Amino acid sequence: MSAEEARCRPSLVPYITAWSSERTQRPPVIVRGAGIGYADESPYDRDGDGVLWMRESVSPGRGRPEFGRVHLLRQRRAMRGLLCQVCGRSADRDGNGVLWLLGEHYAAELTTTHPPLCVPCAAQSVRSCPYLRNGCTALRVRTCTPIGVHGMVYRPGFPFPVADTDGGVLYGDHRILWTRAAQLIVRLAEVTVVELDTVMPAARR
């Protein structure tokens, strides 16, 4: 279940949900090298691929949960570490791969910004959220590959770069040097559709 879908049950606060105490910081974006950066940039502002990320404070549990707003660091950590997006522990894995729960529409190979789940949290999500009760698909995924980021793409301007479009940019695209990232995008491949009742028998109770 995504942070937005957690509106279905306000008492359930997914790991990736941002809290009111966690504020997004927006330092000025400047031209740096062949793209953008921050004037006071630190090594923590970029990931291992050299992509610039938005800044956001970290204080989960303080204030109120802001359903619909995903915390950028926890989303990235859940994707990289294959953690459950609801509880933050390891997502479920068996011989067919890691568990993902998606809406009715899926493809043999697809991309997503939604992290995987563990079985108890997937079952709770299916029971609690009308969106998922109306139709969802459980997938086992053998290959999960980060392929890009979702964020704000800038273009050259004076005296500072200008925010242009908000969307996904793949690694290898020259625009990624001009992107301030907010979420990690992964490609799911070697996908096996599994029966919900087999994976999580409690989900339909």
Short mmCIF file of C-alpha atoms in Angstrom, two decimals:
data_model
loop_
_atom_site.label_atom_id
_atom_site.label_comp_id
_atom_site.label_asym_id
_atom_site.label_seq_id
_atom_site.Cartn_x
_atom_site.Cartn_y
_atom_site.Cartn_z
CA MET A 1 0.00 0.00 0.00
CA SER A 2 1.34 3.40 -0.94
CA ALA A 3 1.35 6.39 1.41
CA GLU A 4 -1.54 7.86 -0.55
CA GLU A 5 -3.57 4.69 -0.30
CA ALA A 6 -3.09 4.69 3.48
CA ARG A 7 -5.81 7.36 3.59
CA CYS A 8 -8.11 4.37 3.56
CA ARG A 9 -7.09 3.69 7.15
CA PRO A 10 -5.62 6.74 8.91
CA SER A 11 -4.50 4.69 11.94
CA LEU A 12 -2.07 2.78 9.71
CA VAL A 13 1.07 4.83 9.13
CA PRO A 14 3.37 3.30 6.52
CA TYR A 15 7.11 3.49 7.02
CA ILE A 16 7.50 5.64 3.90
CA THR A 17 4.90 8.23 5.00
CA ALA A 18 6.28 11.65 5.89
CA TRP A 19 5.39 13.29 9.23
CA SER A 20 4.54 16.93 9.84
CA SER A 21 7.83 17.42 11.73
CA GLU A 22 9.78 16.33 8.65
CA ARG A 23 10.14 19.38 6.49
CA THR A 24 11.36 19.56 2.94
CA GLN A 25 14.20 22.04 2.55
CA ARG A 26 14.52 23.96 -0.68
CA PRO A 27 17.95 25.56 -0.96
CA PRO A 28 18.59 27.48 -4.19
CA VAL A 29 19.61 25.32 -7.12
CA ILE A 30 22.68 26.52 -9.00
CA VAL A 31 24.58 25.41 -12.09
CA ARG A 32 27.29 22.98 -11.07
CA GLY A 33 29.44 21.33 -13.70
CA ALA A 34 27.27 19.89 -16.46
CA GLY A 35 24.08 20.11 -14.40
CA ILE A 36 22.65 21.43 -11.15
CA GLY A 37 23.70 21.40 -7.53
CA TYR A 38 23.53 23.32 -4.25
CA ALA A 39 25.88 26.13 -3.29
CA ASP A 40 26.49 24.49 0.11
CA GLU A 41 26.38 20.96 -1.26
CA SER A 42 27.57 18.06 0.89
CA PRO A 43 28.27 14.44 -0.07
CA TYR A 44 24.88 13.49 1.43
CA ASP A 45 23.05 15.50 -1.22
CA ARG A 46 23.91 12.98 -3.95
CA ASP A 47 23.51 9.24 -4.22
CA GLY A 48 26.05 6.74 -5.50
CA ASP A 49 25.00 7.52 -9.06
CA GLY A 50 25.78 11.22 -8.62
CA VAL A 51 22.11 12.29 -8.72
CA LEU A 52 21.16 15.38 -6.70
CA TRP A 53 18.36 14.75 -4.16
CA MET A 54 15.93 16.99 -2.36
CA ARG A 55 16.67 17.66 1.28
CA GLU A 56 14.23 16.53 3.95
CA SER A 57 14.61 16.32 7.72
CA VAL A 58 14.16 12.96 9.48
CA SER A 59 11.94 12.67 12.58
CA PRO A 60 9.39 9.87 12.06
CA GLY A 61 6.68 9.59 14.70
CA ARG A 62 6.80 13.26 15.65
CA GLY A 63 3.80 15.43 14.81
CA ARG A 64 1.11 13.93 12.58
CA PRO A 65 1.45 11.63 9.59
CA GLU A 66 0.94 13.39 6.27
CA PHE A 67 -0.69 10.68 4.19
CA GLY A 68 -0.05 11.21 0.52
CA ARG A 69 3.43 12.65 1.12
CA VAL A 70 6.25 10.13 0.78
CA HIS A 71 9.45 10.64 2.75
CA LEU A 72 12.19 10.65 0.12
CA LEU A 73 14.94 9.03 2.20
CA ARG A 74 12.76 6.20 3.53
CA GLN A 75 11.31 5.52 0.08
CA ARG A 76 14.81 5.26 -1.37
CA ARG A 77 16.00 3.12 1.55
CA ALA A 78 13.01 0.77 1.18
CA MET A 79 13.64 0.39 -2.55
CA ARG A 80 17.41 -0.14 -2.24
CA GLY A 81 17.09 -2.48 0.74
CA LEU A 82 13.85 -4.20 -0.37
CA LEU A 83 12.10 -3.19 2.84
CA CYS A 84 8.36 -3.34 3.44
CA GLN A 85 6.88 0.06 2.70
CA VAL A 86 4.48 -0.26 5.66
CA CYS A 87 6.55 -1.61 8.57
CA GLY A 88 10.08 -0.92 7.31
CA ARG A 89 11.29 -4.50 7.92
CA SER A 90 12.50 -6.87 5.23
CA ALA A 91 9.94 -7.51 2.50
CA ASP A 92 8.79 -11.10 2.03
CA ARG A 93 10.88 -13.27 -0.28
CA ASP A 94 10.55 -16.86 -1.45
CA GLY A 95 11.87 -18.94 -4.33
CA ASN A 96 9.92 -16.86 -6.84
CA GLY A 97 11.17 -13.51 -5.56
CA VAL A 98 10.11 -10.51 -3.49
CA LEU A 99 6.46 -9.71 -2.81
CA TRP A 100 4.86 -6.69 -4.48
CA LEU A 101 1.18 -5.77 -4.34
CA LEU A 102 -0.17 -3.70 -7.23
CA GLY A 103 -3.49 -2.62 -8.68
CA GLU A 104 -5.30 -4.71 -11.27
CA HIS A 105 -3.17 -3.55 -14.17
CA TYR A 106 0.35 -4.86 -14.50
CA ALA A 107 2.76 -6.00 -17.20
CA ALA A 108 5.44 -8.67 -17.57
CA GLU A 109 7.97 -5.91 -16.99
CA LEU A 110 7.01 -2.69 -15.27
CA THR A 111 8.35 0.28 -13.34
CA THR A 112 7.20 1.61 -9.99
CA THR A 113 8.05 3.99 -7.16
CA HIS A 114 6.16 1.82 -4.64
CA PRO A 115 8.38 -0.42 -2.47
CA PRO A 116 7.55 -4.09 -1.74
CA LEU A 117 5.74 -5.53 1.28
CA CYS A 118 5.92 -8.25 3.88
CA VAL A 119 3.03 -10.73 4.09
CA PRO A 120 1.37 -9.39 7.28
CA CYS A 121 1.39 -5.80 6.00
CA ALA A 122 0.14 -6.88 2.57
CA ALA A 123 -2.74 -8.77 4.18
CA GLN A 124 -3.60 -5.81 6.38
CA SER A 125 -3.50 -3.49 3.38
CA VAL A 126 -5.87 -5.67 1.38
CA ARG A 127 -8.32 -5.84 4.28
CA SER A 128 -8.18 -2.13 5.08
CA CYS A 129 -8.06 -0.31 1.77
CA PRO A 130 -11.12 -0.21 -0.55
CA TYR A 131 -8.82 0.50 -3.51
CA LEU A 132 -7.08 -2.84 -3.02
CA ARG A 133 -10.25 -4.73 -2.07
CA ASN A 134 -11.72 -3.74 -5.43
CA GLY A 135 -8.93 -5.52 -7.23
CA CYS A 136 -5.22 -6.04 -6.76
CA THR A 137 -2.51 -8.38 -7.95
CA ALA A 138 0.18 -10.05 -5.87
CA LEU A 139 3.49 -10.45 -7.67
CA ARG A 140 6.71 -12.23 -6.93
CA VAL A 141 9.63 -10.39 -8.48
CA ARG A 142 13.03 -11.96 -9.05
CA THR A 143 14.76 -8.88 -10.46
CA CYS A 144 14.37 -5.37 -9.09
CA THR A 145 16.63 -2.82 -10.76
CA PRO A 146 16.89 0.92 -10.00
CA ILE A 147 16.57 2.60 -13.38
CA GLY A 148 16.05 6.30 -12.60
CA VAL A 149 14.42 8.88 -10.40
CA HIS A 150 11.23 10.90 -10.21
CA GLY A 151 11.75 14.57 -9.48
CA MET A 152 11.95 18.11 -10.77
CA VAL A 153 13.86 18.62 -14.01
CA TYR A 154 15.49 22.04 -14.40
CA ARG A 155 16.64 23.95 -17.48
CA PRO A 156 19.33 26.63 -17.79
CA GLY A 157 18.29 30.12 -16.69
CA PHE A 158 19.70 33.32 -15.29
CA PRO A 159 20.72 33.87 -12.56
CA PHE A 160 19.57 30.39 -11.49
CA PRO A 161 18.33 27.27 -13.28
CA VAL A 162 14.56 27.21 -13.79
CA ALA A 163 12.25 24.39 -12.66
CA ASP A 164 10.75 22.98 -15.84
CA THR A 165 8.97 19.61 -15.57
CA ASP A 166 8.11 17.15 -12.82
CA GLY A 167 8.50 13.54 -13.89
CA GLY A 168 10.63 10.46 -14.26
CA VAL A 169 14.14 10.50 -15.72
CA LEU A 170 16.17 7.38 -16.47
CA TYR A 171 19.85 6.88 -15.71
CA GLY A 172 21.80 7.65 -18.86
CA ASP A 173 19.44 10.44 -19.88
CA HIS A 174 21.41 13.71 -19.97
CA ARG A 175 18.53 15.39 -18.13
CA ILE A 176 19.31 13.46 -14.96
CA LEU A 177 22.18 15.87 -14.34
CA TRP A 178 19.51 18.60 -14.28
CA THR A 179 17.13 16.72 -11.99
CA ARG A 180 16.51 17.17 -8.27
CA ALA A 181 15.24 13.73 -7.29
CA ALA A 182 12.44 12.91 -4.86
CA GLN A 183 11.79 9.18 -5.41
CA LEU A 184 13.67 6.21 -6.79
CA ILE A 185 12.18 4.34 -9.75
CA VAL A 186 12.79 0.59 -10.11
CA ARG A 187 12.05 -1.85 -12.90
CA LEU A 188 10.41 -5.13 -11.90
CA ALA A 189 11.29 -8.08 -14.12
CA GLU A 190 10.97 -11.86 -14.03
CA VAL A 191 7.54 -11.34 -12.53
CA THR A 192 5.28 -14.19 -11.37
CA VAL A 193 1.62 -13.56 -10.60
CA VAL A 194 0.59 -15.41 -7.43
CA GLU A 195 -2.80 -16.06 -5.86
CA LEU A 196 -3.59 -13.73 -2.97
CA ASP A 197 -5.14 -16.52 -0.92
CA THR A 198 -1.98 -18.58 -1.30
CA VAL A 199 0.43 -15.81 -0.34
CA MET A 200 -1.68 -14.24 2.40
CA PRO A 201 -4.70 -16.37 3.36
CA ALA A 202 -5.72 -13.85 6.03
CA ALA A 203 -6.10 -11.11 3.43
CA ARG A 204 -9.59 -12.17 2.38
CA ARG A 205 -11.00 -12.73 5.88
#
